[in-house]
GROMACS .gro file of N, CA and C in nm:
model
  393
    1UNK      N    1   3.066   0.409  -3.213
    1UNK     CA    2   3.117   0.461  -3.088
    1UNK      C    3   2.999   0.513  -3.005
    2UNK      N    4   2.991   0.471  -2.880
    2UNK     CA    5   2.884   0.512  -2.790
    2UNK      C    6   2.924   0.640  -2.718
    3UNK      N    7   2.849   0.747  -2.743
    3UNK     CA    8   2.880   0.876  -2.681
    3UNK      C    9   2.790   0.905  -2.561
    4UNK      N   10   2.703   0.812  -2.527
    4UNK     CA   11   2.612   0.833  -2.414
    4UNK      C   12   2.678   0.791  -2.284
    5UNK      N   13   2.665   0.877  -2.185
    5UNK     CA   14   2.713   0.843  -2.051
    5UNK      C   15   2.610   0.751  -1.987
    6UNK      N   16   2.653   0.651  -1.913
    6UNK     CA   17   2.555   0.566  -1.844
    6UNK      C   18   2.479   0.649  -1.742
    7UNK      N   19   2.350   0.623  -1.733
    7UNK     CA   20   2.266   0.696  -1.639
    7UNK      C   21   2.245   0.611  -1.514
    8UNK      N   22   2.270   0.670  -1.399
    8UNK     CA   23   2.247   0.601  -1.273
    8UNK      C   24   2.098   0.612  -1.240
    9UNK      N   25   2.035   0.498  -1.218
    9UNK     CA   26   1.894   0.494  -1.180
    9UNK      C   27   1.877   0.401  -1.062
   10UNK      N   28   1.767   0.419  -0.992
   10UNK     CA   29   1.728   0.329  -0.884
   10UNK      C   30   1.602   0.259  -0.930
   11UNK      N   31   1.593   0.127  -0.906
   11UNK     CA   32   1.470   0.056  -0.941
   11UNK      C   33   1.422  -0.028  -0.823
   12UNK      N   34   1.291  -0.046  -0.817
   12UNK     CA   35   1.232  -0.126  -0.710
   12UNK      C   36   1.105  -0.192  -0.760
   13UNK      N   37   1.077  -0.307  -0.705
   13UNK     CA   38   0.947  -0.373  -0.729
   13UNK      C   39   0.856  -0.354  -0.608
   14UNK      N   40   0.907  -0.287  -0.506
   14UNK     CA   41   0.833  -0.267  -0.382
   14UNK      C   42   0.740  -0.145  -0.396
   15UNK      N   43   0.610  -0.170  -0.400
   15UNK     CA   44   0.513  -0.064  -0.422
   15UNK      C   45   0.516   0.041  -0.311
   16UNK      N   46   0.537  -0.001  -0.188
   16UNK     CA   47   0.544   0.096  -0.078
   16UNK      C   48   0.665   0.188  -0.094
   17UNK      N   49   0.777   0.132  -0.134
   17UNK     CA   50   0.896   0.214  -0.158
   17UNK      C   51   0.871   0.309  -0.274
   18UNK      N   52   0.813   0.260  -0.382
   18UNK     CA   53   0.785   0.344  -0.498
   18UNK      C   54   0.692   0.459  -0.460
   19UNK      N   55   0.591   0.430  -0.380
   19UNK     CA   56   0.498   0.534  -0.335
   19UNK      C   57   0.569   0.636  -0.248
   20UNK      N   58   0.656   0.590  -0.159
   20UNK     CA   59   0.732   0.681  -0.074
   20UNK      C   60   0.823   0.770  -0.159
   21UNK      N   61   0.887   0.713  -0.259
   21UNK     CA   62   0.975   0.791  -0.346
   21UNK      C   63   0.898   0.900  -0.420
   22UNK      N   64   0.782   0.866  -0.473
   22UNK     CA   65   0.699   0.965  -0.542
   22UNK      C   66   0.658   1.075  -0.443
   23UNK      N   67   0.617   1.035  -0.323
   23UNK     CA   68   0.575   1.130  -0.220
   23UNK      C   69   0.688   1.225  -0.182
   24UNK      N   70   0.810   1.174  -0.180
   24UNK     CA   71   0.927   1.254  -0.142
   24UNK      C   72   0.988   1.331  -0.259
   25UNK      N   73   0.920   1.331  -0.373
   25UNK     CA   74   0.964   1.414  -0.484
   25UNK      C   75   1.070   1.356  -0.574
   26UNK      N   76   1.092   1.226  -0.566
   26UNK     CA   77   1.187   1.163  -0.659
   26UNK      C   78   1.125   1.160  -0.798
   27UNK      N   79   1.206   1.184  -0.899
   27UNK     CA   80   1.158   1.180  -1.037
   27UNK      C   81   1.147   1.035  -1.081
   28UNK      N   82   1.024   0.996  -1.120
   28UNK     CA   83   1.004   0.861  -1.174
   28UNK      C   84   1.035   0.867  -1.323
   29UNK      N   85   1.125   0.781  -1.365
   29UNK     CA   86   1.169   0.778  -1.505
   29UNK      C   87   1.075   0.693  -1.588
   30UNK      N   88   1.045   0.573  -1.540
   30UNK     CA   89   0.957   0.484  -1.615
   30UNK      C   90   0.909   0.370  -1.526
   31UNK      N   91   0.819   0.296  -1.581
   31UNK     CA   92   0.768   0.175  -1.516
   31UNK      C   93   0.772   0.065  -1.621
   32UNK      N   94   0.810  -0.053  -1.580
   32UNK     CA   95   0.812  -0.165  -1.674
   32UNK      C   96   0.756  -0.288  -1.607
   33UNK      N   97   0.704  -0.377  -1.690
   33UNK     CA   98   0.655  -0.506  -1.642
   33UNK      C   99   0.748  -0.612  -1.698
   34UNK      N  100   0.804  -0.692  -1.608
   34UNK     CA  101   0.896  -0.798  -1.646
   34UNK      C  102   0.821  -0.930  -1.638
   35UNK      N  103   0.822  -1.006  -1.747
   35UNK     CA  104   0.764  -1.140  -1.746
   35UNK      C  105   0.882  -1.236  -1.731
   36UNK      N  106   0.885  -1.303  -1.616
   36UNK     CA  107   0.997  -1.392  -1.586
   36UNK      C  108   0.980  -1.526  -1.658
   37UNK      N  109   1.083  -1.606  -1.654
   37UNK     CA  110   1.080  -1.735  -1.723
   37UNK      C  111   0.974  -1.829  -1.667
   38UNK      N  112   0.936  -1.806  -1.539
   38UNK     CA  113   0.832  -1.891  -1.480
   38UNK      C  114   0.692  -1.839  -1.514
   39UNK      N  115   0.683  -1.731  -1.593
   39UNK     CA  116   0.555  -1.676  -1.633
   39UNK      C  117   0.499  -1.571  -1.540
   40UNK      N  118   0.557  -1.556  -1.422
   40UNK     CA  119   0.509  -1.456  -1.327
   40UNK      C  120   0.558  -1.318  -1.370
   41UNK      N  121   0.480  -1.217  -1.334
   41UNK     CA  122   0.514  -1.081  -1.372
   41UNK      C  123   0.558  -1.000  -1.251
   42UNK      N  124   0.647  -0.907  -1.275
   42UNK     CA  125   0.692  -0.812  -1.174
   42UNK      C  126   0.683  -0.672  -1.231
   43UNK      N  127   0.628  -0.579  -1.153
   43UNK     CA  128   0.624  -0.439  -1.192
   43UNK      C  129   0.750  -0.374  -1.136
   44UNK      N  130   0.824  -0.305  -1.221
   44UNK     CA  131   0.948  -0.241  -1.180
   44UNK      C  132   0.933  -0.090  -1.201
   45UNK      N  133   0.962  -0.015  -1.096
   45UNK     CA  134   0.956   0.131  -1.100
   45UNK      C  135   1.099   0.184  -1.102
   46UNK      N  136   1.128   0.275  -1.195
   46UNK     CA  137   1.262   0.331  -1.213
   46UNK      C  138   1.260   0.478  -1.174
   47UNK      N  139   1.356   0.519  -1.091
   47UNK     CA  140   1.363   0.655  -1.038
   47UNK      C  141   1.504   0.712  -1.052
   48UNK      N  142   1.510   0.846  -1.048
   48UNK     CA  143   1.638   0.913  -1.030
   48UNK      C  144   1.690   0.872  -0.892
   49UNK      N  145   1.820   0.859  -0.874
   49UNK     CA  146   1.874   0.808  -0.748
   49UNK      C  147   1.868   0.907  -0.632
   50UNK      N  148   1.848   1.037  -0.661
   50UNK     CA  149   1.842   1.141  -0.557
   50UNK      C  150   1.727   1.235  -0.588
   51UNK      N  151   1.667   1.290  -0.481
   51UNK     CA  152   1.567   1.394  -0.503
   51UNK      C  153   1.634   1.531  -0.485
   52UNK      N  154   1.558   1.637  -0.503
   52UNK     CA  155   1.616   1.772  -0.494
   52UNK      C  156   1.664   1.806  -0.354
   53UNK      N  157   1.609   1.741  -0.253
   53UNK     CA  158   1.651   1.765  -0.115
   53UNK      C  159   1.779   1.689  -0.079
   54UNK      N  160   1.828   1.605  -0.172
   54UNK     CA  161   1.951   1.531  -0.146
   54UNK      C  162   1.931   1.393  -0.087
   55UNK      N  163   1.806   1.352  -0.064
   55UNK     CA  164   1.780   1.216  -0.015
   55UNK      C  165   1.817   1.116  -0.124
   56UNK      N  166   1.866   1.001  -0.083
   56UNK     CA  167   1.895   0.896  -0.181
   56UNK      C  168   1.781   0.795  -0.182
   57UNK      N  169   1.753   0.744  -0.300
   57UNK     CA  170   1.647   0.645  -0.315
   57UNK      C  171   1.680   0.518  -0.237
   58UNK      N  172   1.806   0.481  -0.234
   58UNK     CA  173   1.846   0.360  -0.161
   58UNK      C  174   1.821   0.375  -0.011
   59UNK      N  175   1.841   0.496   0.042
   59UNK     CA  176   1.815   0.515   0.186
   59UNK      C  177   1.666   0.509   0.215
   60UNK      N  178   1.584   0.559   0.125
   60UNK     CA  179   1.438   0.550   0.142
   60UNK      C  180   1.396   0.403   0.135
   61UNK      N  181   1.449   0.331   0.036
   61UNK     CA  182   1.419   0.188   0.024
   61UNK      C  183   1.455   0.114   0.153
   62UNK      N  184   1.575   0.141   0.202
   62UNK     CA  185   1.621   0.073   0.324
   62UNK      C  186   1.528   0.105   0.442
   63UNK      N  187   1.489   0.232   0.454
   63UNK     CA  188   1.399   0.271   0.563
   63UNK      C  189   1.259   0.216   0.549
   64UNK      N  190   1.214   0.193   0.426
   64UNK     CA  191   1.079   0.139   0.403
   64UNK      C  192   1.077  -0.013   0.415
   65UNK      N  193   1.193  -0.076   0.416
   65UNK     CA  194   1.197  -0.223   0.419
   65UNK      C  195   1.274  -0.271   0.542
   66UNK      N  196   1.381  -0.344   0.520
   66UNK     CA  197   1.451  -0.411   0.629
   66UNK      C  198   1.518  -0.318   0.730
   67UNK      N  199   1.546  -0.195   0.693
   67UNK     CA  200   1.612  -0.102   0.785
   67UNK      C  201   1.517  -0.013   0.863
   68UNK      N  202   1.389  -0.037   0.849
   68UNK     CA  203   1.290   0.049   0.913
   68UNK      C  204   1.298   0.056   1.064
   69UNK      N  205   1.319  -0.057   1.128
   69UNK     CA  206   1.327  -0.060   1.274
   69UNK      C  207   1.448   0.021   1.323
   70UNK      N  208   1.561   0.001   1.257
   70UNK     CA  209   1.682   0.072   1.297
   70UNK      C  210   1.667   0.223   1.273
   71UNK      N  211   1.604   0.260   1.163
   71UNK     CA  212   1.582   0.402   1.134
   71UNK      C  213   1.491   0.465   1.240
   72UNK      N  214   1.388   0.393   1.280
   72UNK     CA  215   1.296   0.445   1.381
   72UNK      C  216   1.368   0.472   1.513
   73UNK      N  217   1.465   0.388   1.545
   73UNK     CA  218   1.541   0.406   1.670
   73UNK      C  219   1.646   0.517   1.658
   74UNK      N  220   1.714   0.521   1.544
   74UNK     CA  221   1.824   0.617   1.530
   74UNK      C  222   1.778   0.757   1.490
   75UNK      N  223   1.665   0.767   1.421
   75UNK     CA  224   1.617   0.897   1.373
   75UNK      C  225   1.464   0.896   1.374
   76UNK      N  226   1.403   0.903   1.494
   76UNK     CA  227   1.258   0.886   1.505
   76UNK      C  228   1.174   0.986   1.428
   77UNK      N  229   1.228   1.104   1.398
   77UNK     CA  230   1.150   1.206   1.327
   77UNK      C  231   1.173   1.203   1.176
   78UNK      N  232   1.248   1.107   1.127
   78UNK     CA  233   1.272   1.096   0.984
   78UNK      C  234   1.139   1.073   0.912
   79UNK      N  235   1.115   1.146   0.805
   79UNK     CA  236   0.988   1.138   0.732
   79UNK      C  237   0.960   0.996   0.682
   80UNK      N  238   1.062   0.919   0.654
   80UNK     CA  239   1.042   0.782   0.606
   80UNK      C  240   0.970   0.698   0.712
   81UNK      N  241   0.995   0.725   0.840
   81UNK     CA  242   0.923   0.653   0.946
   81UNK      C  243   0.774   0.677   0.936
   82UNK      N  244   0.736   0.801   0.908
   82UNK     CA  245   0.593   0.834   0.896
   82UNK      C  246   0.532   0.767   0.774
   83UNK      N  247   0.607   0.764   0.664
   83UNK     CA  248   0.556   0.698   0.543
   83UNK      C  249   0.542   0.548   0.565
   84UNK      N  250   0.639   0.488   0.633
   84UNK     CA  251   0.631   0.344   0.660
   84UNK      C  252   0.512   0.313   0.750
   85UNK      N  253   0.491   0.397   0.852
   85UNK     CA  254   0.378   0.377   0.943
   85UNK      C  255   0.246   0.395   0.869
   86UNK      N  256   0.240   0.497   0.783
   86UNK     CA  257   0.120   0.518   0.702
   86UNK      C  258   0.090   0.392   0.620
   87UNK      N  259   0.191   0.339   0.552
   87UNK     CA  260   0.171   0.221   0.467
   87UNK      C  261   0.126   0.100   0.550
   88UNK      N  262   0.185   0.081   0.667
   88UNK     CA  263   0.146  -0.032   0.753
   88UNK      C  264   0.002  -0.015   0.802
   89UNK      N  265  -0.035   0.107   0.840
   89UNK     CA  266  -0.172   0.132   0.885
   89UNK      C  267  -0.271   0.111   0.772
   90UNK      N  268  -0.234   0.153   0.652
   90UNK     CA  269  -0.321   0.133   0.536
   90UNK      C  270  -0.341  -0.017   0.512
   91UNK      N  271  -0.235  -0.095   0.522
   91UNK     CA  272  -0.245  -0.240   0.504
   91UNK      C  273  -0.342  -0.301   0.606
   92UNK      N  274  -0.333  -0.256   0.731
   92UNK     CA  275  -0.423  -0.307   0.834
   92UNK      C  276  -0.568  -0.274   0.802
   93UNK      N  277  -0.592  -0.152   0.757
   93UNK     CA  278  -0.729  -0.112   0.723
   93UNK      C  279  -0.781  -0.189   0.602
   94UNK      N  280  -0.695  -0.213   0.503
   94UNK     CA  281  -0.737  -0.292   0.387
   94UNK      C  282  -0.772  -0.433   0.429
   95UNK      N  283  -0.693  -0.490   0.519
   95UNK     CA  284  -0.723  -0.624   0.570
   95UNK      C  285  -0.857  -0.623   0.643
   96UNK      N  286  -0.882  -0.519   0.719
   96UNK     CA  287  -1.009  -0.507   0.790
   96UNK      C  288  -1.125  -0.497   0.692
   97UNK      N  289  -1.108  -0.421   0.586
   97UNK     CA  290  -1.212  -0.409   0.483
   97UNK      C  291  -1.242  -0.546   0.422
   98UNK      N  292  -1.137  -0.620   0.395
   98UNK     CA  293  -1.154  -0.751   0.330
   98UNK      C  294  -1.217  -0.855   0.422
   99UNK      N  295  -1.197  -0.843   0.553
   99UNK     CA  296  -1.242  -0.947   0.644
   99UNK      C  297  -1.366  -0.912   0.726
  100UNK      N  298  -1.411  -0.788   0.720
  100UNK     CA  299  -1.528  -0.748   0.797
  100UNK      C  300  -1.654  -0.797   0.728
  101UNK      N  301  -1.738  -0.869   0.803
  101UNK     CA  302  -1.864  -0.917   0.743
  101UNK      C  303  -1.953  -0.799   0.701
  102UNK      N  304  -2.020  -0.817   0.589
  102UNK     CA  305  -2.110  -0.712   0.541
  102UNK      C  306  -2.239  -0.710   0.623
  103UNK      N  307  -2.293  -0.591   0.639
  103UNK     CA  308  -2.422  -0.571   0.704
  103UNK      C  309  -2.522  -0.537   0.593
  104UNK      N  310  -2.635  -0.601   0.595
  104UNK     CA  311  -2.738  -0.578   0.494
  104UNK      C  312  -2.850  -0.497   0.559
  105UNK      N  313  -2.886  -0.389   0.494
  105UNK     CA  314  -2.996  -0.307   0.543
  105UNK      C  315  -3.127  -0.368   0.493
  106UNK      N  316  -3.218  -0.387   0.586
  106UNK     CA  317  -3.352  -0.437   0.552
  106UNK      C  318  -3.454  -0.333   0.598
  107UNK      N  319  -3.566  -0.325   0.527
  107UNK     CA  320  -3.667  -0.225   0.560
  107UNK      C  321  -3.806  -0.285   0.546
  108UNK      N  322  -3.891  -0.247   0.640
  108UNK     CA  323  -4.031  -0.289   0.633
  108UNK      C  324  -4.114  -0.175   0.692
  109UNK      N  325  -4.208  -0.126   0.614
  109UNK     CA  326  -4.297  -0.018   0.658
  109UNK      C  327  -4.221   0.103   0.712
  110UNK      N  328  -4.110   0.138   0.648
  110UNK     CA  329  -4.034   0.256   0.687
  110UNK      C  330  -3.936   0.234   0.802
  111UNK      N  331  -3.937   0.118   0.864
  111UNK     CA  332  -3.843   0.087   0.971
  111UNK      C  333  -3.727   0.008   0.911
  112UNK      N  334  -3.607   0.052   0.946
  112UNK     CA  335  -3.488  -0.012   0.890
  112UNK      C  336  -3.406  -0.079   1.000
  113UNK      N  337  -3.337  -0.184   0.959
  113UNK     CA  338  -3.246  -0.254   1.050
  113UNK      C  339  -3.128  -0.308   0.969
  114UNK      N  340  -3.018  -0.331   1.038
  114UNK     CA  341  -2.901  -0.393   0.976
  114UNK      C  342  -2.887  -0.534   1.030
  115UNK      N  343  -2.850  -0.624   0.940
  115UNK     CA  344  -2.830  -0.763   0.980
  115UNK      C  345  -2.709  -0.816   0.903
  116UNK      N  346  -2.630  -0.898   0.969
  116UNK     CA  347  -2.513  -0.954   0.900
  116UNK      C  348  -2.558  -1.037   0.780
  117UNK      N  349  -2.479  -1.029   0.676
  117UNK     CA  350  -2.513  -1.095   0.551
  117UNK      C  351  -2.536  -1.245   0.569
  118UNK      N  352  -2.457  -1.308   0.652
  118UNK     CA  353  -2.469  -1.454   0.671
  118UNK      C  354  -2.526  -1.487   0.809
  119UNK      N  355  -2.622  -1.406   0.853
  119UNK     CA  356  -2.683  -1.430   0.984
  119UNK      C  357  -2.763  -1.560   0.982
  120UNK      N  358  -2.773  -1.621   1.100
  120UNK     CA  359  -2.850  -1.746   1.111
  120UNK      C  360  -2.998  -1.715   1.092
  121UNK      N  361  -3.073  -1.818   1.061
  121UNK     CA  362  -3.218  -1.802   1.044
  121UNK      C  363  -3.283  -1.750   1.171
  122UNK      N  364  -3.234  -1.797   1.287
  122UNK     CA  365  -3.294  -1.750   1.413
  122UNK      C  366  -3.266  -1.600   1.434
  123UNK      N  367  -3.149  -1.553   1.397
  123UNK     CA  368  -3.119  -1.410   1.408
  123UNK      C  369  -3.207  -1.331   1.313
  124UNK      N  370  -3.225  -1.379   1.193
  124UNK     CA  371  -3.312  -1.311   1.096
  124UNK      C  372  -3.454  -1.300   1.149
  125UNK      N  373  -3.503  -1.409   1.212
  125UNK     CA  374  -3.638  -1.406   1.268
  125UNK      C  375  -3.649  -1.307   1.381
  126UNK      N  376  -3.546  -1.301   1.466
  126UNK     CA  377  -3.545  -1.207   1.579
  126UNK      C  378  -3.551  -1.063   1.529
  127UNK      N  379  -3.472  -1.032   1.426
  127UNK     CA  380  -3.469  -0.896   1.373
  127UNK      C  381  -3.602  -0.863   1.307
  128UNK      N  382  -3.661  -0.960   1.238
  128UNK     CA  383  -3.787  -0.932   1.169
  128UNK      C  384  -3.899  -0.896   1.265
  129UNK      N  385  -3.892  -0.940   1.389
  129UNK     CA  386  -3.994  -0.906   1.489
  129UNK      C  387  -3.997  -0.756   1.519
  130UNK      N  388  -3.882  -0.690   1.502
  130UNK     CA  389  -3.872  -0.548   1.531
  130UNK      C  390  -3.911  -0.461   1.411
  131UNK      N  391  -3.933  -0.525   1.299
  131UNK     CA  392  -3.968  -0.447   1.179
  131UNK      C  393  -4.118  -0.440   1.160
   0.00000   0.00000   0.00000
């Protein structure tokens, strides 16, 4: 005979939602990695369905994903809007980090200059004249 009551939990594979839930004080129960039949893996985060302030995990998920635009219009000061904006801005900055060409510092006789990592030979020659 099973004497355990079923426990209501919320789960998500969405990292932005999981981060928002942690930030908003939701209790994280566990994390699991699911290996699907196609061999791909999914990280699943499990949370209590409500935080101490009474927010529901499903409402945070909705605001962080497909319902974000509607939430921004209906409740512009909702904290989830700020978290969603933070996550989007972070994504933009990460993309910028990944796509910005590196600058290489070169030095000669105590004089330093920066030059793009993949600069043309003519640009390298021009910069070397100033060193």
